[in-house]
CSV table of C-alpha atoms in Angstrom, one decimal:
chain,number,residue,atom,x,y,z
A,1,MET,CA,-0.1,0.0,0.0
A,2,ARG,CA,1.3,3.4,-0.9
A,3,ARG,CA,2.4,5.8,1.8
A,4,TRP,CA,-0.3,8.3,1.2
A,5,LEU,CA,-3.0,5.7,1.8
A,6,LEU,CA,-1.2,4.5,5.0
A,7,LEU,CA,-1.2,8.0,6.1
A,8,ILE,CA,-4.9,8.5,5.5
A,9,THR,CA,-5.6,5.1,7.2
A,10,PHE,CA,-3.5,5.9,10.1
A,11,ALA,CA,-5.2,9.2,10.6
A,12,ALA,CA,-8.6,7.4,10.7
A,13,VAL,CA,-7.3,4.8,13.2
A,14,VAL,CA,-5.7,7.5,15.4
A,15,GLY,CA,-9.1,9.4,15.3
A,16,VAL,CA,-10.8,6.3,16.8
A,17,MET,CA,-8.0,5.4,19.2
A,18,GLY,CA,-7.9,9.1,20.4
A,19,PHE,CA,-11.5,8.9,21.2
A,20,LEU,CA,-11.3,5.5,22.9
A,21,ALA,CA,-8.4,6.9,25.0
A,22,VAL,CA,-10.5,9.6,26.4
A,23,ILE,CA,-13.1,7.3,27.3
A,24,TRP,CA,-10.5,5.0,28.9
A,25,TRP,CA,-9.2,7.8,31.1
A,26,GLN,CA,-12.6,8.9,32.1
A,27,VAL,CA,-13.3,5.3,33.2
A,28,ARG,CA,-10.1,5.2,35.1
A,29,ASP,CA,-10.5,8.4,37.0
A,30,ALA,CA,-14.2,7.8,37.6
A,31,GLN,CA,-15.2,7.3,41.3
A,32,THR,CA,-15.6,3.7,42.3
A,33,GLU,CA,-19.1,4.1,43.6
A,34,PRO,CA,-21.3,1.6,41.5
A,35,ALA,CA,-24.2,3.2,39.6
A,36,ARG,CA,-27.6,2.7,41.4
A,37,PRO,CA,-30.0,0.2,39.7
A,38,ARG,CA,-32.1,1.5,37.1
A,39,GLU,CA,-35.5,0.5,35.7
A,40,ALA,CA,-34.9,-2.2,33.0
A,41,GLY,CA,-36.7,-0.2,30.4
A,42,LYS,CA,-35.6,0.0,26.8
A,43,SER,CA,-35.3,3.2,24.8
A,44,ALA,CA,-35.3,2.8,20.9
A,45,ASP,CA,-33.2,6.0,20.7
A,46,ALA,CA,-30.7,4.6,23.3
A,47,TYR,CA,-30.3,1.2,21.9
A,48,ASP,CA,-29.9,-0.5,18.5
A,49,PRO,CA,-31.4,-4.1,18.7
A,50,SER,CA,-28.7,-5.2,16.3
A,51,LEU,CA,-25.9,-4.6,18.8
A,52,ARG,CA,-27.4,-6.8,21.6
A,53,VAL,CA,-24.8,-8.4,23.6
A,54,ARG,CA,-26.3,-9.2,27.1
A,55,GLY,CA,-29.2,-6.9,27.0
A,56,PRO,CA,-30.3,-3.4,26.0
A,57,VAL,CA,-28.2,-0.3,26.7
A,58,VAL,CA,-30.4,1.5,29.2
A,59,LYS,CA,-30.2,5.3,29.6
A,60,PRO,CA,-28.8,5.5,33.3
A,61,THR,CA,-30.9,8.6,33.9
A,62,GLU,CA,-34.1,7.8,32.3
A,63,SER,CA,-35.7,7.1,35.7
A,64,GLN,CA,-34.3,10.3,37.3
A,65,PRO,CA,-36.4,13.5,37.7
A,66,LYS,CA,-34.8,16.6,35.9
A,67,VAL,CA,-33.1,19.0,38.1
A,68,ASP,CA,-35.4,22.0,38.8
A,69,ALA,CA,-34.5,25.0,36.7
A,70,THR,CA,-34.0,27.0,39.7
A,71,ALA,CA,-31.3,24.6,41.0
A,72,SER,CA,-28.0,26.3,41.9
A,73,ALA,CA,-24.9,25.8,39.7
A,74,ALA,CA,-23.5,23.7,42.4
A,75,ASP,CA,-26.4,21.4,42.5
A,76,ARG,CA,-26.4,21.1,38.7
A,77,ALA,CA,-22.6,20.4,38.7
A,78,ALA,CA,-23.1,17.6,41.4
A,79,SER,CA,-26.0,16.0,39.3
A,80,ALA,CA,-23.8,16.1,36.1
A,81,ASP,CA,-21.0,14.5,38.0
A,82,LYS,CA,-23.5,11.6,38.9
A,83,ILE,CA,-24.7,11.4,35.2
A,84,ARG,CA,-21.1,11.1,34.0
A,85,ARG,CA,-20.3,8.4,36.6
A,86,ASP,CA,-23.4,6.5,35.5
A,87,TYR,CA,-22.3,6.6,32.0
A,88,ASP,CA,-18.9,5.7,32.7
A,89,GLU,CA,-20.1,2.5,34.6
A,90,ILE,CA,-22.1,1.4,31.6
A,91,THR,CA,-19.0,2.2,29.2
A,92,LYS,CA,-17.0,0.2,31.5
A,93,LYS,CA,-19.2,-2.8,31.3
A,94,ILE,CA,-19.5,-2.6,27.6
A,95,SER,CA,-15.8,-2.3,27.2
A,96,ALA,CA,-15.1,-5.2,29.4
A,97,GLU,CA,-17.6,-7.4,27.5
A,98,TYR,CA,-15.8,-6.4,24.2
A,99,ALA,CA,-12.4,-7.1,25.7
A,100,ALA,CA,-13.5,-10.5,27.1
A,101,ALA,CA,-15.3,-11.6,23.6
A,102,GLY,CA,-12.7,-10.5,21.2
A,103,ASP,CA,-13.3,-11.6,17.8
A,104,THR,CA,-16.5,-13.2,18.8
A,105,PHE,CA,-18.1,-9.8,19.9
A,106,PRO,CA,-21.4,-9.7,17.9
A,107,GLY,CA,-20.8,-7.2,15.1
A,108,GLY,CA,-17.1,-6.8,15.9
A,109,LEU,CA,-15.3,-3.5,16.3
A,110,ASN,CA,-17.8,-1.6,14.4
A,111,ALA,CA,-20.6,-2.6,16.5
A,112,TYR,CA,-18.7,-1.9,19.7
A,113,LEU,CA,-17.9,1.7,18.4
A,114,ARG,CA,-21.5,2.2,17.5
A,115,GLN,CA,-22.5,1.2,21.2
A,116,LEU,CA,-20.0,3.7,22.4
A,117,ALA,CA,-21.3,6.5,20.0
A,118,LEU,CA,-25.0,5.7,21.2
A,119,LEU,CA,-23.8,6.3,24.8
A,120,GLN,CA,-22.0,9.5,24.0
A,121,ARG,CA,-25.1,10.8,22.4
A,122,GLU,CA,-27.5,10.0,25.2
A,123,LYS,CA,-25.0,11.2,27.7
A,124,HIS,CA,-24.7,14.6,25.8
A,125,ALA,CA,-28.7,14.8,25.7
A,126,ASP,CA,-28.9,14.1,29.5
A,127,LEU,CA,-26.3,16.6,30.2
A,128,ALA,CA,-27.9,19.2,27.8
A,129,ALA,CA,-31.3,18.8,29.8
A,130,LEU,CA,-29.6,19.6,33.1
A,131,LEU,CA,-26.9,22.2,32.4
A,132,THR,CA,-27.0,25.5,30.8
A,133,PRO,CA,-25.4,25.6,27.3
A,134,ARG,CA,-22.2,27.4,28.6
A,135,GLU,CA,-21.9,24.8,31.3
A,136,LEU,CA,-22.3,22.0,29.0
A,137,GLU,CA,-19.7,23.4,26.6
A,138,ASP,CA,-17.3,23.9,29.5
A,139,LEU,CA,-17.5,20.3,30.6
A,140,GLU,CA,-17.2,18.8,27.1
A,141,MET,CA,-14.3,21.1,26.4
A,142,ARG,CA,-12.6,19.3,29.3
A,143,ASP,CA,-14.0,15.6,28.7
A,144,THR,CA,-14.1,15.2,25.0
A,145,ASN,CA,-11.4,14.2,22.4
A,146,ALA,CA,-12.3,17.3,20.5
A,147,GLY,CA,-11.9,19.6,23.6
A,148,GLN,CA,-8.5,17.9,24.4
A,149,SER,CA,-7.4,18.5,20.9
A,150,VAL,CA,-8.1,22.3,21.2
A,151,GLN,CA,-6.3,22.3,24.6
A,152,ARG,CA,-3.1,20.6,23.2
A,153,LEU,CA,-3.1,22.5,19.9
A,154,LEU,CA,-4.1,25.9,21.0
A,155,GLY,CA,-3.0,25.8,24.6
A,156,GLU,CA,-0.2,28.1,24.4
A,157,SER,CA,-1.3,30.2,21.5
A,158,ALA,CA,-2.7,33.6,21.5
A,159,ALA,CA,-6.1,32.3,20.5
A,160,THR,CA,-9.0,34.0,22.1
A,161,GLU,CA,-11.5,32.1,24.4
A,162,GLU,CA,-14.1,32.5,21.6
A,163,GLN,CA,-11.8,31.3,18.9
A,164,ARG,CA,-11.0,28.2,21.1
A,165,ARG,CA,-14.8,27.6,21.5
A,166,ALA,CA,-15.5,28.1,17.8
A,167,VAL,CA,-12.8,25.5,16.9
A,168,PHE,CA,-14.0,23.1,19.7
A,169,ARG,CA,-17.3,23.3,18.1
A,170,LEU,CA,-16.1,22.4,14.6
A,171,GLU,CA,-14.1,19.7,15.9
A,172,GLN,CA,-16.8,18.3,18.0
A,173,GLU,CA,-19.1,18.2,14.9
A,174,PHE,CA,-16.6,16.2,13.0
A,175,GLU,CA,-16.1,13.8,15.9
A,176,ASP,CA,-19.7,13.2,16.1
A,177,LYS,CA,-19.7,12.2,12.5
A,178,PHE,CA,-16.5,10.1,12.3
A,179,ALA,CA,-14.7,9.4,15.6
A,180,LEU,CA,-16.5,6.2,16.3
A,181,THR,CA,-16.4,4.7,12.8
A,182,PHE,CA,-13.8,2.1,11.5
A,183,ASP,CA,-14.5,1.8,7.9
A,184,LEU,CA,-11.4,1.8,5.7
A,185,THR,CA,-13.0,1.2,2.4
A,186,PRO,CA,-11.9,3.7,-0.3
A,187,ALA,CA,-15.2,5.4,-0.6
A,188,ALA,CA,-15.5,5.8,3.3
A,189,LEU,CA,-11.8,7.2,3.5
A,190,PHE,CA,-12.8,9.6,0.8
A,191,ALA,CA,-15.9,10.7,2.5
A,192,ARG,CA,-13.9,11.2,5.8
A,193,GLU,CA,-11.0,13.1,4.3
A,194,THR,CA,-13.5,15.5,2.4
A,195,GLU,CA,-15.1,16.3,5.6
A,196,ARG,CA,-11.8,16.5,7.5
A,197,VAL,CA,-10.4,19.1,5.0
A,198,ALA,CA,-13.8,21.0,5.0
A,199,THR,CA,-13.6,21.2,8.8
A,200,GLN,CA,-10.0,22.4,8.6
A,201,GLN,CA,-10.9,25.2,6.2
A,202,LYS,CA,-13.6,26.4,8.7
A,203,ILE,CA,-11.0,26.4,11.5
A,204,ARG,CA,-8.9,28.4,9.3
A,205,VAL,CA,-11.4,31.0,8.8
A,206,ALA,CA,-12.1,30.9,12.8
A,207,LEU,CA,-8.4,31.4,13.7
A,208,GLY,CA,-6.9,33.3,10.8
A,209,ASP,CA,-3.8,32.3,8.9
A,210,ASP,CA,-1.1,32.8,11.7
A,211,LEU,CA,-3.1,30.8,14.4
A,212,PHE,CA,-4.2,28.2,11.9
A,213,GLY,CA,-0.3,27.6,11.0
A,214,ALA,CA,0.2,26.9,14.7
A,215,TRP,CA,-2.8,24.5,14.8
A,216,LEU,CA,-1.3,22.7,11.8
A,217,ARG,CA,2.3,22.4,13.2
A,218,GLY,CA,0.7,20.5,16.2
A,219,GLU,CA,-1.2,18.2,14.0
A,220,GLY,CA,1.9,16.8,12.3
A,221,ALA,CA,5.5,17.0,10.8
A,222,ASP,CA,4.3,17.8,7.2
A,223,TYR,CA,3.4,21.3,7.8
A,224,ALA,CA,6.3,22.1,10.2
A,225,ALA,CA,8.6,20.9,7.4
A,226,SER,CA,6.8,23.2,4.9
A,227,ALA,CA,7.2,26.2,7.4
A,228,ALA,CA,10.9,25.3,8.1
A,229,LEU,CA,11.5,25.3,4.3
A,230,ALA,CA,9.9,28.6,3.5
A,231,GLN,CA,12.0,30.2,6.2
A,232,GLN,CA,15.3,28.6,5.2
A,233,GLN,CA,14.6,29.6,1.4
A,234,GLY,CA,13.3,33.0,2.0
A,235,LEU,CA,9.9,32.0,0.4
A,236,ALA,CA,6.7,34.1,0.9
A,237,ALA,CA,4.9,33.6,4.1
A,238,GLY,CA,1.9,32.0,2.8
A,239,VAL,CA,3.9,29.3,1.0
A,240,PRO,CA,3.4,26.6,3.9
A,241,LEU,CA,-0.4,27.1,3.8
A,242,GLU,CA,-0.3,26.9,-0.1
A,243,LEU,CA,1.6,23.5,0.1
A,244,TRP,CA,-0.9,22.4,2.7
A,245,GLN,CA,-3.7,23.1,0.1
A,246,ALA,CA,-1.9,21.4,-2.6
A,247,LYS,CA,-1.3,18.3,-0.5
A,248,ASN,CA,-5.1,18.1,0.5
A,249,ASP,CA,-6.2,18.5,-3.2
A,250,PHE,CA,-3.8,15.8,-4.3
A,251,LEU,CA,-4.7,13.3,-1.5
A,252,LEU,CA,-8.5,14.0,-2.0
A,253,ALA,CA,-8.0,13.4,-5.7
A,254,ARG,CA,-6.1,10.1,-5.1
A,255,LEU,CA,-8.9,9.0,-2.6
A,256,GLN,CA,-11.4,9.6,-5.0
A,257,LEU,CA,-9.9,7.9,-7.7
A,258,LYS,CA,-9.4,4.8,-5.3
A,259,ALA,CA,-13.1,4.8,-4.7
A,260,ARG,CA,-13.9,4.5,-8.4
A,261,ALA,CA,-14.7,1.0,-9.5
A,262,ASP,CA,-15.0,1.8,-13.4
A,263,LEU,CA,-11.3,1.8,-14.2
A,264,THR,CA,-8.8,-0.8,-15.3
A,265,ALA,CA,-5.6,-1.2,-13.5
A,266,VAL,CA,-3.7,0.5,-16.2
A,267,GLN,CA,-6.2,3.5,-16.3
A,268,ARG,CA,-6.0,3.9,-12.7
A,269,ALA,CA,-2.0,3.9,-12.8
A,270,ASP,CA,-2.0,6.3,-15.6
A,271,THR,CA,-4.5,8.8,-13.6
A,272,GLU,CA,-2.3,8.4,-10.4
A,273,SER,CA,0.7,9.4,-12.3
A,274,ALA,CA,-0.9,12.3,-14.0
A,275,LEU,CA,-2.3,13.6,-10.7
A,276,ALA,CA,1.3,13.3,-9.2
A,277,SER,CA,2.7,15.1,-12.1
A,278,GLN,CA,0.2,18.0,-11.8
A,279,ALA,CA,0.9,18.2,-8.0
A,280,LEU,CA,4.6,18.4,-8.6
A,281,ILE,CA,4.1,21.2,-11.3
A,282,ARG,CA,2.0,23.0,-8.7
A,283,VAL,CA,4.6,22.8,-5.8
A,284,THR,CA,7.3,23.7,-8.1
A,285,SER,CA,5.7,26.8,-9.0
A,286,LEU,CA,5.5,27.7,-5.2
A,287,ILE,CA,9.0,26.7,-4.2
A,288,GLY,CA,11.0,26.4,-7.3
A,289,THR,CA,14.4,24.7,-7.1
A,290,ALA,CA,14.0,24.2,-3.5
A,291,ALA,CA,11.8,21.3,-4.3
A,292,SER,CA,15.1,19.2,-5.0
A,293,THR,CA,16.7,20.1,-1.7
A,294,ASP,CA,16.5,17.8,1.5
A,295,ALA,CA,14.2,20.4,3.1
A,296,GLY,CA,12.0,20.3,-0.1
A,297,ARG,CA,11.8,16.6,-0.2
A,298,ALA,CA,10.9,16.5,3.5
A,299,ALA,CA,8.1,19.1,2.8
A,300,LEU,CA,6.9,17.0,-0.1
A,301,SER,CA,7.1,13.6,1.6
A,302,TRP,CA,3.3,13.1,0.8
A,303,LEU,CA,4.0,13.4,-2.9
A,304,PRO,CA,5.2,10.0,-4.6
A,305,PRO,CA,8.1,10.0,-6.9
A,306,PRO,CA,7.6,10.4,-10.7
A,307,ARG,CA,6.6,7.2,-12.3
A,308,ARG,CA,9.5,5.6,-14.4
């Protein structure tokens, strides 16, 4: 498999594993008090019958009365903590069942991830009914994978509080769609990457180019290499972002090509070669002879060598 496809696949896997890591840390840090018994009701919204393992996933708070609107912030926070502990208990149970079942888990990894996604959705709904919108966002900026990404990538930057929240909302929207999926088919990878690039463009608008550059540096080595190249070669300040855009356009075109089933192997290879040539012409127009330097090759590591 070519390096570019490995990178896209790795990004998809990392997205899933990052989300699972957040869940694992939440479970590990949760208080050990067991959740109180709930009514054995079944909610169609909370449970997909095709995912049955040992019984339905029950909303842990469905038998709890809603906190009165006049409750203090401290009371709301205490109730929110209880909701989080309850969901952590259910998440721990499902994760233990998946670990014990291994390859025999009904529906496999995708079914397990879908159960986690359903729990996350129900947890969000319960907390949204309890907390003010600002309180809910504060909590999720601490708890979620999207919120932790914002803290990691913008933590030391000059981004304002509102910019951080705007980026969090964009990241959370993407996570809601794709974080708990594990579909590595060409069509699914193309759809995911298309959405990811669109989300990144919105983040760029929210942050401005300078802060967005800091965001991209934290995401991976490619952009840092482009920025170093521009500085070493005295190139225009906008070159790293232009190279970033060229990379996105090339990878999306390659993924779209991989998703097509109407081409012969020869046609696919010829089209891939043409895409690589077009991308090389594009980046050469941006960085000139620097493309042949060590720094240039590092910045263009995503571009395959010319076909011989």
